[in-house]
mmCIF file of C-alpha atoms in Angstrom:
data_model
loop_
_atom_site.group_PDB
_atom_site.id
_atom_site.type_symbol
_atom_site.label_atom_id
_atom_site.label_comp_id
_atom_site.label_asym_id
_atom_site.label_seq_id
_atom_site.Cartn_x
_atom_site.Cartn_y
_atom_site.Cartn_z
ATOM 1 C CA UNK K 1 142.604 46.911 65.359
ATOM 2 C CA UNK K 2 145.465 49.102 66.966
ATOM 3 C CA UNK K 3 143.301 51.875 66.472
ATOM 4 C CA UNK K 4 140.033 50.523 67.619
ATOM 5 C CA UNK K 5 138.021 52.422 70.534
ATOM 6 C CA UNK K 6 136.877 50.304 72.814
ATOM 7 C CA UNK K 7 134.558 51.299 75.617
ATOM 8 C CA UNK K 8 133.885 48.706 78.475
ATOM 9 C CA UNK K 9 131.290 48.892 80.722
ATOM 10 C CA UNK K 10 131.709 47.515 84.497
ATOM 11 C CA UNK K 11 129.971 47.994 87.788
ATOM 12 C CA UNK K 12 126.484 49.150 87.384
ATOM 13 C CA UNK K 13 123.790 48.963 90.279
ATOM 14 C CA UNK K 14 123.296 45.177 90.486
ATOM 15 C CA UNK K 15 124.172 42.903 93.505
ATOM 16 C CA UNK K 16 127.044 41.893 91.357
ATOM 17 C CA UNK K 17 128.362 45.328 90.844
ATOM 18 C CA UNK K 18 132.024 44.326 92.536
ATOM 19 C CA UNK K 19 132.490 41.513 90.458
ATOM 20 C CA UNK K 20 132.011 43.515 87.419
ATOM 21 C CA UNK K 21 134.178 46.095 88.241
ATOM 22 C CA UNK K 22 136.854 43.298 88.538
ATOM 23 C CA UNK K 23 135.965 41.756 85.430
ATOM 24 C CA UNK K 24 135.741 45.403 83.668
ATOM 25 C CA UNK K 25 139.376 45.983 84.790
ATOM 26 C CA UNK K 26 140.881 42.474 83.743
ATOM 27 C CA UNK K 27 139.181 42.957 80.183
ATOM 28 C CA UNK K 28 140.376 46.587 79.794
ATOM 29 C CA UNK K 29 143.955 45.656 80.771
ATOM 30 C CA UNK K 30 143.827 42.886 78.322
ATOM 31 C CA UNK K 31 142.221 44.578 75.460
ATOM 32 C CA UNK K 32 145.164 47.729 76.393
ATOM 33 C CA UNK K 33 147.956 45.158 76.315
ATOM 34 C CA UNK K 34 147.166 43.787 72.720
ATOM 35 C CA UNK K 35 147.344 47.860 71.806
ATOM 36 C CA UNK K 36 143.607 49.033 71.681
ATOM 37 C CA UNK K 37 142.571 52.284 72.723
ATOM 38 C CA UNK K 38 140.474 51.198 76.161
ATOM 39 C CA UNK K 39 137.984 53.305 78.103
ATOM 40 C CA UNK K 40 136.567 51.842 81.347
ATOM 41 C CA UNK K 41 133.305 53.497 82.376
ATOM 42 C CA UNK K 42 130.923 52.739 85.135
ATOM 43 C CA UNK K 43 127.026 53.135 83.131
ATOM 44 C CA UNK K 44 125.022 55.740 84.810
ATOM 45 C CA UNK K 45 122.587 58.266 83.567
ATOM 46 C CA UNK K 46 124.926 60.123 81.437
ATOM 47 C CA UNK K 47 125.978 56.962 79.170
ATOM 48 C CA UNK K 48 123.441 57.312 76.217
ATOM 49 C CA UNK K 49 124.452 61.100 75.735
ATOM 50 C CA UNK K 50 128.134 59.976 76.206
ATOM 51 C CA UNK K 51 127.778 57.313 73.591
ATOM 52 C CA UNK K 52 126.002 59.665 71.258
ATOM 53 C CA UNK K 53 129.026 62.452 71.662
ATOM 54 C CA UNK K 54 131.799 59.747 71.644
ATOM 55 C CA UNK K 55 130.782 57.222 69.687
ATOM 56 C CA UNK K 56 133.129 54.104 70.109
ATOM 57 C CA UNK K 57 134.354 51.650 67.939
ATOM 58 C CA UNK K 58 132.478 49.165 69.926
ATOM 59 C CA UNK K 59 131.484 48.555 73.315
ATOM 60 C CA UNK K 60 132.274 45.601 75.995
ATOM 61 C CA UNK K 61 129.459 45.269 78.765
ATOM 62 C CA UNK K 62 131.222 43.698 81.392
ATOM 63 C CA UNK K 63 128.185 43.890 83.540
ATOM 64 C CA UNK K 64 126.773 41.094 85.347
ATOM 65 C CA UNK K 65 123.576 40.562 86.868
ATOM 66 C CA UNK K 66 120.426 42.572 86.011
ATOM 67 C CA UNK K 67 122.413 45.393 84.819
ATOM 68 C CA UNK K 68 123.975 43.583 81.812
ATOM 69 C CA UNK K 69 122.754 40.073 81.262
ATOM 70 C CA UNK K 70 118.664 40.801 81.200
ATOM 71 C CA UNK K 71 119.069 42.280 77.689
ATOM 72 C CA UNK K 72 117.832 45.953 78.707
ATOM 73 C CA UNK K 73 120.831 47.544 77.716
ATOM 74 C CA UNK K 74 121.963 45.479 74.905
ATOM 75 C CA UNK K 75 118.745 46.280 73.472
ATOM 76 C CA UNK K 76 119.322 50.180 73.924
ATOM 77 C CA UNK K 77 122.619 49.397 72.351
ATOM 78 C CA UNK K 78 121.041 47.247 69.200
ATOM 79 C CA UNK K 79 118.630 50.160 68.866
ATOM 80 C CA UNK K 80 121.339 53.053 68.663
ATOM 81 C CA UNK K 81 123.159 50.949 66.230
ATOM 82 C CA UNK K 82 126.084 50.564 68.500
ATOM 83 C CA UNK K 83 128.229 47.072 68.149
ATOM 84 C CA UNK K 84 128.796 45.509 71.431
ATOM 85 C CA UNK K 85 130.671 41.987 72.522
ATOM 86 C CA UNK K 86 128.368 39.382 73.783
ATOM 87 C CA UNK K 87 124.621 38.012 72.875
ATOM 88 C CA UNK K 88 121.875 40.098 71.743
ATOM 89 C CA UNK K 89 119.398 41.056 73.669
ATOM 90 C CA UNK K 90 116.242 38.622 72.801
ATOM 91 C CA UNK K 91 118.928 36.100 73.226
ATOM 92 C CA UNK K 92 119.891 37.674 76.844
ATOM 93 C CA UNK K 93 116.834 37.797 78.237
ATOM 94 C CA UNK K 94 115.966 33.912 77.208
ATOM 95 C CA UNK K 95 119.436 32.747 79.081
ATOM 96 C CA UNK K 96 118.971 35.239 81.933
ATOM 97 C CA UNK K 97 115.393 33.653 83.122
ATOM 98 C CA UNK K 98 116.762 30.053 84.167
ATOM 99 C CA UNK K 99 113.299 28.231 84.260
ATOM 100 C CA UNK K 100 112.995 29.375 80.447
ATOM 101 C CA UNK K 101 116.663 28.480 79.537
ATOM 102 C CA UNK K 102 116.103 24.975 81.113
ATOM 103 C CA UNK K 103 113.100 24.826 78.863
ATOM 104 C CA UNK K 104 114.580 25.791 75.515
ATOM 105 C CA UNK K 105 117.658 23.463 76.326
ATOM 106 C CA UNK K 106 115.513 20.500 77.097
ATOM 107 C CA UNK K 107 113.898 20.497 73.908
ATOM 108 C CA UNK K 108 117.212 19.727 72.196
ATOM 109 C CA UNK K 109 117.751 16.784 74.258
ATOM 110 C CA UNK K 110 120.137 18.118 76.900
ATOM 111 C CA UNK K 111 119.284 16.976 80.227
ATOM 112 C CA UNK K 112 118.299 19.464 83.220
ATOM 113 C CA UNK K 113 117.080 18.500 86.602
ATOM 114 C CA UNK K 114 113.485 18.509 87.267
ATOM 115 C CA UNK K 115 112.153 21.746 88.731
ATOM 116 C CA UNK K 116 109.439 24.087 89.465
ATOM 117 C CA UNK K 117 109.308 27.804 89.235
ATOM 118 C CA UNK K 118 107.223 29.623 91.747
ATOM 119 C CA UNK K 119 106.615 33.704 91.980
ATOM 120 C CA UNK K 120 106.417 35.209 95.413
ATOM 121 C CA UNK K 121 102.545 36.508 94.875
ATOM 122 C CA UNK K 122 101.546 32.562 94.086
ATOM 123 C CA UNK K 123 103.607 31.241 97.065
ATOM 124 C CA UNK K 124 101.635 33.762 99.364
ATOM 125 C CA UNK K 125 98.672 33.384 97.715
ATOM 126 C CA UNK K 126 98.189 29.664 97.528
ATOM 127 C CA UNK K 127 99.587 28.776 100.482
ATOM 128 C CA UNK K 128 103.399 28.633 101.531
ATOM 129 C CA UNK K 129 102.773 25.637 103.594
ATOM 130 C CA UNK K 130 100.723 23.417 101.055
ATOM 131 C CA UNK K 131 103.184 24.288 98.437
ATOM 132 C CA UNK K 132 105.712 22.951 100.300
ATOM 133 C CA UNK K 133 104.342 19.777 101.553
ATOM 134 C CA UNK K 134 103.242 19.266 97.915
ATOM 135 C CA UNK K 135 107.295 19.961 96.802
ATOM 136 C CA UNK K 136 108.356 17.545 99.621
ATOM 137 C CA UNK K 137 106.102 14.868 98.410
ATOM 138 C CA UNK K 138 106.906 15.325 94.791
ATOM 139 C CA UNK K 139 110.850 15.834 94.995
ATOM 140 C CA UNK K 140 112.931 12.998 96.648
ATOM 141 C CA UNK K 141 116.493 13.549 97.689
ATOM 142 C CA UNK K 142 118.136 17.348 97.956
ATOM 143 C CA UNK K 143 116.897 20.362 96.792
ATOM 144 C CA UNK K 144 118.632 23.278 95.243
ATOM 145 C CA UNK K 145 116.692 26.427 95.772
ATOM 146 C CA UNK K 146 117.788 29.815 93.913
ATOM 147 C CA UNK K 147 116.512 32.945 92.549
ATOM 148 C CA UNK K 148 114.999 32.671 88.796
ATOM 149 C CA UNK K 149 117.060 35.212 87.921
ATOM 150 C CA UNK K 150 120.487 36.325 88.783
ATOM 151 C CA UNK K 151 124.184 35.020 88.841
ATOM 152 C CA UNK K 152 127.318 34.708 91.167
ATOM 153 C CA UNK K 153 125.347 32.119 93.434
ATOM 154 C CA UNK K 154 123.376 34.987 95.397
ATOM 155 C CA UNK K 155 120.319 33.567 97.070
ATOM 156 C CA UNK K 156 121.428 30.003 96.420
ATOM 157 C CA UNK K 157 120.638 27.287 98.793
ATOM 158 C CA UNK K 158 121.089 23.697 98.909
ATOM 159 C CA UNK K 159 118.610 21.894 100.846
ATOM 160 C CA UNK K 160 119.483 18.563 102.648
ATOM 161 C CA UNK K 161 117.044 19.133 105.121
ATOM 162 C CA UNK K 162 113.446 19.545 104.228
ATOM 163 C CA UNK K 163 112.591 21.864 107.753
ATOM 164 C CA UNK K 164 115.208 24.220 105.928
ATOM 165 C CA UNK K 165 112.930 24.844 102.726
ATOM 166 C CA UNK K 166 111.177 28.029 103.827
ATOM 167 C CA UNK K 167 114.478 29.840 104.825
ATOM 168 C CA UNK K 168 115.364 28.880 101.227
ATOM 169 C CA UNK K 169 112.442 30.477 99.864
ATOM 170 C CA UNK K 170 112.740 33.507 101.601
ATOM 171 C CA UNK K 171 116.677 33.892 100.670
ATOM 172 C CA UNK K 172 115.816 33.260 96.600
ATOM 173 C CA UNK K 173 112.812 35.782 97.136
ATOM 174 C CA UNK K 174 115.181 38.426 98.450
ATOM 175 C CA UNK K 175 117.013 38.626 95.153
ATOM 176 C CA UNK K 176 114.281 38.005 92.855
ATOM 177 C CA UNK K 177 109.890 37.440 92.518
ATOM 178 C CA UNK K 178 110.596 34.066 91.149
ATOM 179 C CA UNK K 179 112.028 31.334 92.958
ATOM 180 C CA UNK K 180 113.569 27.942 91.217
ATOM 181 C CA UNK K 181 113.306 24.858 93.132
ATOM 182 C CA UNK K 182 115.277 22.106 91.364
ATOM 183 C CA UNK K 183 116.294 18.534 92.199
ATOM 184 C CA UNK K 184 119.935 18.667 93.247
ATOM 185 C CA UNK K 185 121.905 16.568 91.316
ATOM 186 C CA UNK K 186 125.031 14.924 92.991
ATOM 187 C CA UNK K 187 128.422 14.806 90.980
ATOM 188 C CA UNK K 188 131.261 16.579 89.463
ATOM 189 C CA UNK K 189 130.473 20.514 89.296
ATOM 190 C CA UNK K 190 132.061 21.615 85.788
ATOM 191 C CA UNK K 191 131.471 24.872 83.707
ATOM 192 C CA UNK K 192 132.213 24.915 80.249
ATOM 193 C CA UNK K 193 133.366 28.363 78.363
ATOM 194 C CA UNK K 194 132.193 28.881 74.716
ATOM 195 C CA UNK K 195 133.881 31.128 72.205
ATOM 196 C CA UNK K 196 133.161 32.632 68.733
ATOM 197 C CA UNK K 197 134.886 35.335 67.096
ATOM 198 C CA UNK K 198 133.265 34.920 64.064
ATOM 199 C CA UNK K 199 134.246 30.928 62.774
ATOM 200 C CA UNK K 200 131.730 28.884 64.859
ATOM 201 C CA UNK K 201 131.248 28.265 68.748
ATOM 202 C CA UNK K 202 134.216 26.409 70.104
ATOM 203 C CA UNK K 203 133.775 24.724 73.510
ATOM 204 C CA UNK K 204 136.990 25.111 75.687
ATOM 205 C CA UNK K 205 138.326 22.824 78.298
ATOM 206 C CA UNK K 206 135.952 21.935 81.104
ATOM 207 C CA UNK K 207 136.652 23.580 84.312
ATOM 208 C CA UNK K 208 136.191 21.295 87.201
ATOM 209 C CA UNK K 209 134.970 23.238 90.469
ATOM 210 C CA UNK K 210 135.760 22.156 93.734
ATOM 211 C CA UNK K 211 134.887 24.263 96.599
ATOM 212 C CA UNK K 212 136.718 23.854 99.798
ATOM 213 C CA UNK K 213 133.231 24.506 101.704
ATOM 214 C CA UNK K 214 131.456 21.857 99.370
ATOM 215 C CA UNK K 215 129.342 24.573 98.331
ATOM 216 C CA UNK K 216 130.027 27.246 95.231
ATOM 217 C CA UNK K 217 128.851 30.037 97.054
ATOM 218 C CA UNK K 218 129.523 33.737 96.224
ATOM 219 C CA UNK K 219 132.521 33.892 98.339
ATOM 220 C CA UNK K 220 133.762 30.744 96.963
ATOM 221 C CA UNK K 221 133.861 32.215 93.437
ATOM 222 C CA UNK K 222 135.221 35.357 94.034
ATOM 223 C CA UNK K 223 138.000 34.723 96.839
ATOM 224 C CA UNK K 224 141.091 33.140 96.118
ATOM 225 C CA UNK K 225 142.087 30.315 97.769
ATOM 226 C CA UNK K 226 138.315 29.260 98.652
ATOM 227 C CA UNK K 227 137.791 26.784 95.724
ATOM 228 C CA UNK K 228 140.222 24.422 93.842
ATOM 229 C CA UNK K 229 139.944 24.546 89.964
ATOM 230 C CA UNK K 230 140.988 21.849 87.238
ATOM 231 C CA UNK K 231 141.486 22.348 84.459
ATOM 232 C CA UNK K 232 140.915 20.364 82.291
ATOM 233 C CA UNK K 233 138.402 18.934 84.719
ATOM 234 C CA UNK K 234 138.906 15.118 85.916
ATOM 235 C CA UNK K 235 136.379 13.574 83.938
ATOM 236 C CA UNK K 236 137.234 10.546 81.245
ATOM 237 C CA UNK K 237 137.720 11.938 77.736
ATOM 238 C CA UNK K 238 133.896 10.455 76.458
ATOM 239 C CA UNK K 239 132.240 12.115 79.464
ATOM 240 C CA UNK K 240 134.187 15.575 78.481
ATOM 241 C CA UNK K 241 133.206 14.841 75.084
ATOM 242 C CA UNK K 242 129.554 14.569 75.741
ATOM 243 C CA UNK K 243 129.517 17.727 78.259
ATOM 244 C CA UNK K 244 131.178 20.108 75.308
ATOM 245 C CA UNK K 245 128.297 18.806 72.858
ATOM 246 C CA UNK K 246 126.049 19.667 75.474
ATOM 247 C CA UNK K 247 126.999 22.996 76.186
ATOM 248 C CA UNK K 248 127.077 23.374 72.687
ATOM 249 C CA UNK K 249 123.775 22.573 72.117
ATOM 250 C CA UNK K 250 122.535 25.014 75.384
ATOM 251 C CA UNK K 251 124.233 27.829 73.617
ATOM 252 C CA UNK K 252 123.295 27.293 70.031
ATOM 253 C CA UNK K 253 119.534 26.399 71.258
ATOM 254 C CA UNK K 254 119.332 29.598 73.399
ATOM 255 C CA UNK K 255 120.671 31.732 70.760
ATOM 256 C CA UNK K 256 123.934 32.967 72.308
ATOM 257 C CA UNK K 257 127.174 34.532 70.374
ATOM 258 C CA UNK K 258 130.429 35.545 71.290
ATOM 259 C CA UNK K 259 130.880 34.277 74.362
ATOM 260 C CA UNK K 260 129.097 32.196 77.090
ATOM 261 C CA UNK K 261 129.667 29.984 80.095
ATOM 262 C CA UNK K 262 127.305 27.005 80.599
ATOM 263 C CA UNK K 263 127.305 25.375 83.850
ATOM 264 C CA UNK K 264 126.754 21.623 84.123
ATOM 265 C CA UNK K 265 126.551 18.739 86.771
ATOM 266 C CA UNK K 266 128.115 15.314 85.607
ATOM 267 C CA UNK K 267 126.344 12.222 87.173
ATOM 268 C CA UNK K 268 127.540 9.168 88.410
ATOM 269 C CA UNK K 269 126.496 7.376 85.430
ATOM 270 C CA UNK K 270 128.871 10.094 83.255
ATOM 271 C CA UNK K 271 125.361 12.163 82.118
ATOM 272 C CA UNK K 272 125.680 15.720 81.622
ATOM 273 C CA UNK K 273 122.943 17.897 83.300
ATOM 274 C CA UNK K 274 122.498 21.761 82.076
ATOM 275 C CA UNK K 275 121.956 24.044 85.221
ATOM 276 C CA UNK K 276 122.082 27.530 83.440
ATOM 277 C CA UNK K 277 123.755 29.624 80.789
ATOM 278 C CA UNK K 278 125.460 32.759 81.818
ATOM 279 C CA UNK K 279 125.783 35.488 78.731
ATOM 280 C CA UNK K 280 128.585 37.424 80.455
ATOM 281 C CA UNK K 281 130.854 35.531 82.266
ATOM 282 C CA UNK K 282 132.845 36.514 85.254
ATOM 283 C CA UNK K 283 136.230 37.294 83.775
ATOM 284 C CA UNK K 284 137.930 37.999 87.281
ATOM 285 C CA UNK K 285 141.482 36.197 88.489
ATOM 286 C CA UNK K 286 139.396 33.639 89.899
ATOM 287 C CA UNK K 287 136.620 33.407 86.831
ATOM 288 C CA UNK K 288 136.528 29.903 84.979
ATOM 289 C CA UNK K 289 136.391 31.381 81.462
ATOM 290 C CA UNK K 290 139.831 33.043 81.551
ATOM 291 C CA UNK K 291 141.178 29.903 83.309
ATOM 292 C CA UNK K 292 139.840 27.958 80.388
ATOM 293 C CA UNK K 293 141.281 30.132 77.803
ATOM 294 C CA UNK K 294 144.710 30.000 79.274
ATOM 295 C CA UNK K 295 144.606 26.160 79.529
ATOM 296 C CA UNK K 296 143.674 26.036 76.020
ATOM 297 C CA UNK K 297 146.732 28.080 75.110
ATOM 298 C CA UNK K 298 144.982 31.413 74.422
ATOM 299 C CA UNK K 299 146.160 34.808 75.051
ATOM 300 C CA UNK K 300 143.579 36.782 76.939
ATOM 301 C CA UNK K 301 144.278 40.080 74.645
ATOM 302 C CA UNK K 302 144.391 38.192 71.403
ATOM 303 C CA UNK K 303 140.788 36.300 72.277
ATOM 304 C CA UNK K 304 138.875 39.622 73.621
ATOM 305 C CA UNK K 305 140.371 41.896 70.662
ATOM 306 C CA UNK K 306 139.232 39.058 68.264
ATOM 307 C CA UNK K 307 135.723 39.034 69.825
ATOM 308 C CA UNK K 308 135.761 42.960 69.632
ATOM 309 C CA UNK K 309 136.533 42.567 65.987
ATOM 310 C CA UNK K 310 134.152 39.972 65.457
ATOM 311 C CA UNK K 311 131.139 42.234 67.223
ATOM 312 C CA UNK K 312 132.412 44.985 64.442
ATOM 313 C CA UNK K 313 132.242 43.009 61.551
ATOM 314 C CA UNK K 314 128.715 41.436 62.253
ATOM 315 C CA UNK K 315 127.776 45.091 62.901
ATOM 316 C CA UNK K 316 128.617 46.222 59.377
ATOM 317 C CA UNK K 317 127.461 43.148 57.532
#
């Protein structure tokens, strides 16, 4: 692998651009430390011509949000026959859309909170007040309102007071045209990374997430000191095993490959509830996947290089 040329893509034009740049630099540094030839590039209008003229051995799309997780770029790389790390375009599209992912994962027996997805146009045309009244009648307890696509907790609101529901809908629609209203599950928030370098998917130790503000917001995710992380999570061994099984089931049901992060809530009875799947999880200094890898005794450079090698091997087969 020492002569392997890796093109790391980071940045893009999504709301998560800054996070992507941080992830990309960390990936590039880790691969370089392992001896690979790495170039870090911000995708722009010259990318496709660059790929034709300077074809790398493999692309690592460290892009978050729509730039790298909705399947569009991955579809172009497939079309051009360029190997890349991460899930295929079709699987990325499924995971990117949270309502779709919840439906698929629930069909394999994994619990997921009750929810409803509402497009902005339907919300307006059918009467916002009537819809919100119906939601208030059908759902008991706190709610979580979020954009149906996206990550890094942008546009996400926990609604403890129903009078705040209209504002939460506006915030979600700021980021996407579909809002997901979900029953809030009270419990321990964990994230489980999945790694597959060609030998089958393996669940990493669960990372428990404890934001000091009580909400795992964008700031809590990426500002050092605003969240406590516990690796492994402070849960019983049997609960951790059930959560790992749920994460692996979600990863497999969605057809993901190489790496993913599955977000889960463990309720008071020890039941894992699937929230969402991330096809390109954050890889910054405060991100949970690198923490889980290090807790499991893995060298980041070795793992990232192994994933690049797996992507090249799959493309050649």
